[in-house]
XYZ file of C-alpha atoms in Angstrom:
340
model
C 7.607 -1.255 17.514
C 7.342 -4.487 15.844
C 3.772 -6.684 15.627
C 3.885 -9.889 15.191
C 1.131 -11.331 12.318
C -0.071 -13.556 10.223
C -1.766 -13.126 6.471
C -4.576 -15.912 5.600
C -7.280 -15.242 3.194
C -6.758 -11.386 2.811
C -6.670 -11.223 6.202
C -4.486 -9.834 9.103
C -4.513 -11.446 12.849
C -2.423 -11.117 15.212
C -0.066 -13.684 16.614
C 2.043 -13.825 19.684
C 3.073 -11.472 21.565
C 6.784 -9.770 21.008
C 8.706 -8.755 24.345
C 11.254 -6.359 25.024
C 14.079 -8.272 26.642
C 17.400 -6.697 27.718
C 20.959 -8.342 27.740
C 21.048 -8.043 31.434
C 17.820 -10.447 31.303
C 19.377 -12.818 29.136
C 22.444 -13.105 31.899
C 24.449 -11.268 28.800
C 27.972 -10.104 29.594
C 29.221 -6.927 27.902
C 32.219 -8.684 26.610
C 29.913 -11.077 24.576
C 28.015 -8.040 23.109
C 31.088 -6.643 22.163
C 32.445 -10.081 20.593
C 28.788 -9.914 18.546
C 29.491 -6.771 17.251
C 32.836 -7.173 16.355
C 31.877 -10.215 14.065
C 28.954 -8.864 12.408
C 29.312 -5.033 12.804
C 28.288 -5.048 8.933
C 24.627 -6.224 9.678
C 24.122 -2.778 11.578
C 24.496 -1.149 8.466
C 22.913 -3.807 6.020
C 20.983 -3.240 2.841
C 18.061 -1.976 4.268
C 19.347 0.321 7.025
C 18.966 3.477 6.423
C 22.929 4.303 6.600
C 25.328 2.565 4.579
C 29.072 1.726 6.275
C 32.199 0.740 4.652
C 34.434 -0.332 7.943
C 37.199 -2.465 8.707
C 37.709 -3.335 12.202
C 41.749 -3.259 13.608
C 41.418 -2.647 17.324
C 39.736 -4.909 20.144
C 40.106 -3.303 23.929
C 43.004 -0.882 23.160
C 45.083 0.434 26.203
C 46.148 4.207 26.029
C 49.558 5.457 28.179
C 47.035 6.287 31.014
C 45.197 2.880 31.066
C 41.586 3.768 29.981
C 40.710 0.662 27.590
C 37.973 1.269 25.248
C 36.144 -1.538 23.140
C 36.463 -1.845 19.346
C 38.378 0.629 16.833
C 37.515 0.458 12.891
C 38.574 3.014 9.991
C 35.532 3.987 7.721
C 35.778 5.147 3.882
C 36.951 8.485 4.584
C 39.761 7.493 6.600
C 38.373 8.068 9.759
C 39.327 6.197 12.966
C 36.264 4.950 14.564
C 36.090 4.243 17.735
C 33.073 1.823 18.627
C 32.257 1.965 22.464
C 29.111 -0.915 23.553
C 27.359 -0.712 27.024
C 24.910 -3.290 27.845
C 21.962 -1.423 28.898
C 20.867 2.357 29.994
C 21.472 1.358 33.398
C 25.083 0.296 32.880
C 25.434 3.438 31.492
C 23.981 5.500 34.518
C 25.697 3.435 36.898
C 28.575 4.488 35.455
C 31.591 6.791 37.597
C 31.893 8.584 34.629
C 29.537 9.865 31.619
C 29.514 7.702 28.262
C 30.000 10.509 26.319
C 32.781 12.153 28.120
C 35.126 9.028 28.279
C 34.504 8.394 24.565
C 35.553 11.856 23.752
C 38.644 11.022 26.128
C 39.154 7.738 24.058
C 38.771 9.385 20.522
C 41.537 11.891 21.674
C 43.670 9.069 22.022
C 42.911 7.962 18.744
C 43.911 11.294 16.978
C 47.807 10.652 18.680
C 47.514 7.896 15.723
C 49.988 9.949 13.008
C 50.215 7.039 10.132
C 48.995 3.927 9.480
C 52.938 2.252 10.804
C 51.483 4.018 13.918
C 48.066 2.090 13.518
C 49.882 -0.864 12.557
C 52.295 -0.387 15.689
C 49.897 0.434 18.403
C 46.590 -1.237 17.652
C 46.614 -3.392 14.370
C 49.062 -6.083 14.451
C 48.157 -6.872 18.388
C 44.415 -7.317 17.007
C 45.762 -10.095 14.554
C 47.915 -11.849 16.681
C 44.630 -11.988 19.104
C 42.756 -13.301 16.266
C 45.027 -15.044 14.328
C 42.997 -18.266 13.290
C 40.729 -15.597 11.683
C 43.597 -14.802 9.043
C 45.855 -16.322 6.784
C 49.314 -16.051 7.965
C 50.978 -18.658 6.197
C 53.429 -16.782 3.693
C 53.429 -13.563 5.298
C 53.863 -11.466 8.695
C 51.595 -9.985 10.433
C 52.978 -6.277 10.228
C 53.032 -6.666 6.290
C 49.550 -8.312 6.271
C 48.309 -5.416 8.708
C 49.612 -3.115 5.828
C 47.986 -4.783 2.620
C 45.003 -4.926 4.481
C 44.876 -1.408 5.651
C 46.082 -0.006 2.124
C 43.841 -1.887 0.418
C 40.971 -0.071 2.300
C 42.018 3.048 1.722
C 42.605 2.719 -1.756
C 39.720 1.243 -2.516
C 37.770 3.897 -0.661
C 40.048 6.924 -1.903
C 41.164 7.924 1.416
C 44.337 7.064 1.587
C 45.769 10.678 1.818
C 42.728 11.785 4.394
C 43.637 9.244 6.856
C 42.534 9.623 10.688
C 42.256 13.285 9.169
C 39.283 13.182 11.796
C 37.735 10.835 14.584
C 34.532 9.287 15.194
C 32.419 7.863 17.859
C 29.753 5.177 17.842
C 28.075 4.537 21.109
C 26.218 0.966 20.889
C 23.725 -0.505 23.481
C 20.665 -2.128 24.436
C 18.908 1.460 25.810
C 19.876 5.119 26.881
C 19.776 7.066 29.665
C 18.162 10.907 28.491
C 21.027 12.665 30.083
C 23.366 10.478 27.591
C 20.478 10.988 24.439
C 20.700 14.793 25.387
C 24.558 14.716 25.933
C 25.028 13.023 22.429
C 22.443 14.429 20.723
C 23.799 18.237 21.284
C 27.485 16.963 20.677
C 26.007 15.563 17.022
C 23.904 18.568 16.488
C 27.730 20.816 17.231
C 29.880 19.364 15.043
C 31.103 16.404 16.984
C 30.556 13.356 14.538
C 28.911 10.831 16.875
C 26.603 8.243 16.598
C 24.006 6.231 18.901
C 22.789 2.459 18.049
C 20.042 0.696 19.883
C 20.528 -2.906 19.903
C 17.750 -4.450 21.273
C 17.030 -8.062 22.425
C 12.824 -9.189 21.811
C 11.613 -12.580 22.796
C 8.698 -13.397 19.731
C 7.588 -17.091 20.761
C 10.709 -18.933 21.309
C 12.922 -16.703 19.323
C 15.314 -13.632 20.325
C 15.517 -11.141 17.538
C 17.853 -8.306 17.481
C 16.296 -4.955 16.813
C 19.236 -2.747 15.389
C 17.857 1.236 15.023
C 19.688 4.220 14.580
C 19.218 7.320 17.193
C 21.765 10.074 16.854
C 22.175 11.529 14.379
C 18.573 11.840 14.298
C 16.810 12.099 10.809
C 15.841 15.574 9.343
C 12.360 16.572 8.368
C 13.676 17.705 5.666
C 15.160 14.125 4.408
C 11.396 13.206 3.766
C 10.395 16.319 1.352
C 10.690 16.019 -2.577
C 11.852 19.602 -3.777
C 11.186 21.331 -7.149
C 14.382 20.993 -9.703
C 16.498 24.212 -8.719
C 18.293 26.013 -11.458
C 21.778 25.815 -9.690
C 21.372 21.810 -9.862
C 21.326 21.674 -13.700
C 25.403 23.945 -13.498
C 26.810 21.599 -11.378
C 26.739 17.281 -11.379
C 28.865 17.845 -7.736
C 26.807 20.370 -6.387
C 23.735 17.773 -6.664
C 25.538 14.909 -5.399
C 26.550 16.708 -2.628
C 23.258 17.798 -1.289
C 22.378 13.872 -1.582
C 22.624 12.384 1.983
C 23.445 8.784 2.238
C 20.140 8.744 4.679
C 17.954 9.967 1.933
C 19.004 7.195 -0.598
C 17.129 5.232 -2.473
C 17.278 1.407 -1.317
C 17.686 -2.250 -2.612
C 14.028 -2.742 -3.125
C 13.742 1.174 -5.070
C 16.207 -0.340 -7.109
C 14.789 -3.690 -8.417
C 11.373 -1.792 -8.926
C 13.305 1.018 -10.827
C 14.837 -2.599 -12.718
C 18.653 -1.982 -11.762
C 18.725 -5.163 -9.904
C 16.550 -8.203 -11.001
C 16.787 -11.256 -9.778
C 18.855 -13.798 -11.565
C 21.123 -10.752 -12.545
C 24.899 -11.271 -11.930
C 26.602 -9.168 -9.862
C 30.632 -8.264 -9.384
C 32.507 -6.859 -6.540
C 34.791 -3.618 -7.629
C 38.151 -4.597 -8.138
C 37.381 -8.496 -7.481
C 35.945 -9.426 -11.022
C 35.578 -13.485 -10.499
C 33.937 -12.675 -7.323
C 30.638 -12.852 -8.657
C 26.938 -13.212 -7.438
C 23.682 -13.848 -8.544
C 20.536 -11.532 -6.861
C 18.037 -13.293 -5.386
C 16.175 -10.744 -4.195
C 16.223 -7.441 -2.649
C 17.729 -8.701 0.483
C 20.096 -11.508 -0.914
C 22.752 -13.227 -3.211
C 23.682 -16.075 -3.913
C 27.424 -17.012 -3.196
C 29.372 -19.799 -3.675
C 25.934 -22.142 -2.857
C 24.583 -20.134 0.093
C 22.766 -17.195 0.235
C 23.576 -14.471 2.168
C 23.106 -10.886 2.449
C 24.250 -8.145 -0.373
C 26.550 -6.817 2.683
C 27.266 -10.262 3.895
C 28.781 -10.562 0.128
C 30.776 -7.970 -0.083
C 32.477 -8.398 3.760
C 33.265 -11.577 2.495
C 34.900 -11.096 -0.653
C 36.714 -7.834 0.666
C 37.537 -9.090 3.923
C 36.252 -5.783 5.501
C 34.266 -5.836 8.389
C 31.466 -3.932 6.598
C 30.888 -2.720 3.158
C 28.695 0.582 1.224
C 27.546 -2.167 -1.059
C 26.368 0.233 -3.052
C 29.737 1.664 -3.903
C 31.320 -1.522 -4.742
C 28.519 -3.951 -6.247
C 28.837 -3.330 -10.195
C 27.151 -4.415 -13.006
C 27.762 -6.395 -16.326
C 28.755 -3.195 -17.341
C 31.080 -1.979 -14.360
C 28.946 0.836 -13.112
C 28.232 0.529 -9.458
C 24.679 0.059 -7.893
C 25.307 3.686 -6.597
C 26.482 5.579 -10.139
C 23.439 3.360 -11.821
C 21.392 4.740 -8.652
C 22.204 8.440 -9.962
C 21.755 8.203 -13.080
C 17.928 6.913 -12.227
C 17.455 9.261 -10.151
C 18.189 12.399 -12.355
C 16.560 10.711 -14.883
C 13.341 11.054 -13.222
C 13.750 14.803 -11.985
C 14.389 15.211 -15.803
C 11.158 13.260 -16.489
C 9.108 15.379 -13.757
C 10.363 18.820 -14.993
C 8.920 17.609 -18.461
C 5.658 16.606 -16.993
């Protein structure tokens, strides 16, 4: 729930109203939801979301041998092939011949007949590029080899290059939910089926439309909101603690400029892209070549990737990452409150 305000003279009032508005409302067609969300995919997942998303996009209404077409496909950091289903509303979904769920598990199995990425390139990848063409340069090479570099490189840089579509995934975006899809989804999550629910909802707030982005399924632990007490076992092994950390639980962007990792005025590089540098504003933005844009919006940009785990790539003067710098603070203060 959002509530619109205004601050004057230590004071809080209220100003107009905010309305929940959905894409059927604003005579929205699903294909220009799904074009929105295949151009900025990486604002679902931007610096102060609670989940962070390296993704590249390579797959825009893909045909299997038995004609089902499903929306967008991406590959995440580990390798995965993601495949990104939108609905416009929870009545599109009911409406529906057939459950969400079940024809996105139909869809993923699809995916998993992917063997390599000449299969990806084949199939799905070079077939988005020529659809999109104008949004890539293809003046000294073809669009198979480009398909390639740009798949490689996004492996590589992830280390996932030998775990490629090792598994699938499912993301399941719209403006509301039926509770027999929540409840479908929701078991399927809690059972070892790695699926996902967005809400991406329209509100009117004066003259405006805003776009609420929140994440359902997987829903967030109790558990991700309790401090423990150091345990012995953490102090034997670095991997052991890092693996009980869950991207979810991580400090953010602001946590990190109070801790001091980021200040503004600081410089910032990209991993891997040195002279693509830029200077923190604040929490929320850099600046870039003259314009200032998101830490995400940064990193898309200078990767190419349709999303980027900023964290993981944004380094310092001193070529540690925002995330290892992120670590290091954070033992540093169990250290500090075992002392204490």
């Amino acid at each position: 729930m959002l509530i619109p305000v205004s601050i004057e003279s230590n004071k809080i009032n209220i100003k107009e109203e905010i309305n929940n508005l959905n894409f059927y409302d604003l005579n929205l067609t699903e294909a220009a939801i799904e074009e929105f969300v295949r151009l900025n995919i990486g604002r679902f997942f931007d610096n102060d979301m609670e989940i962070s998303e390296s993704l590249l996009i390579v797959g825009q209404q893909v045909v299997n041998l038995q004609g089902a077409r499903n929306d967008l496909v991406a590959i995440d950091s580990d390798g995965n092939l993601v495949l990104i289903e939108i609905k416009r509303d929870a009545s599109d979904i009911q409406n529906r011949s057939e459950s969400l769920e079940f024809q996105s598990i139909r869809y993923a199995a699809s995916l998993a007949t992917i063997n390599n990425i000449d299969d990806l390139i084949e199939r799905i990848y070079s077939r988005y590029i020529e659809k999109h063409r104008s949004e890539f340069d293809l003046s000294n090479v073809s669009i198979e080899e480009l398909a390639r570099r740009n798949i490689t490189n996004f492996l590589t840089q992830n280390n996932s290059k030998n775990n490629f579509n090792k598994k699938q995934r499912i993301l399941l975006i719209s403006s509301g939910y039926d509770q027999q899809t929540l409840s479908a989804v929701s078991w399927l999550s809690s059972n070892g089926v790695n699926i996902s629910c967005i809400s991406l909802n329209p509100i009117k707030h004066g003259d405006k439309i805003l776009l609420n982005v929140d994440s359902l399924i997987p829903v967030r632990n109790n558990e991700d909101y309790l401090i423990p007490f150091k345990d012995k076992s953490l102090e034997l092994s670095n991997s052991s603690s890092n693996s009980r950390i869950n991207r979810r639980t991580l400090p953010r962007m602001n946590k990190l400029m109070e801790w001091g990792i980021i200040k503004p005025g600081m410089i910032l590089h990209i991993k891997n892209y040195p002279e693509q540098t830029a200077e923190v504003i604040d929490s929320k933005t850099v600046l870039f070549k003259n314009e200032k844009i998101s830490f995400n919006a940064w990193g898309s940009e200078v990767t190419g990737w349709s999303s980027i785990c900023i964290y993981d790539f944004a380094t310092t003067q001193s070529g540690e990452t925002l995330s290892e710098l992120r670590s290091q603070k954070m033992k540093e203060l169990k250290d500090i409150e075992v002392i204490e």
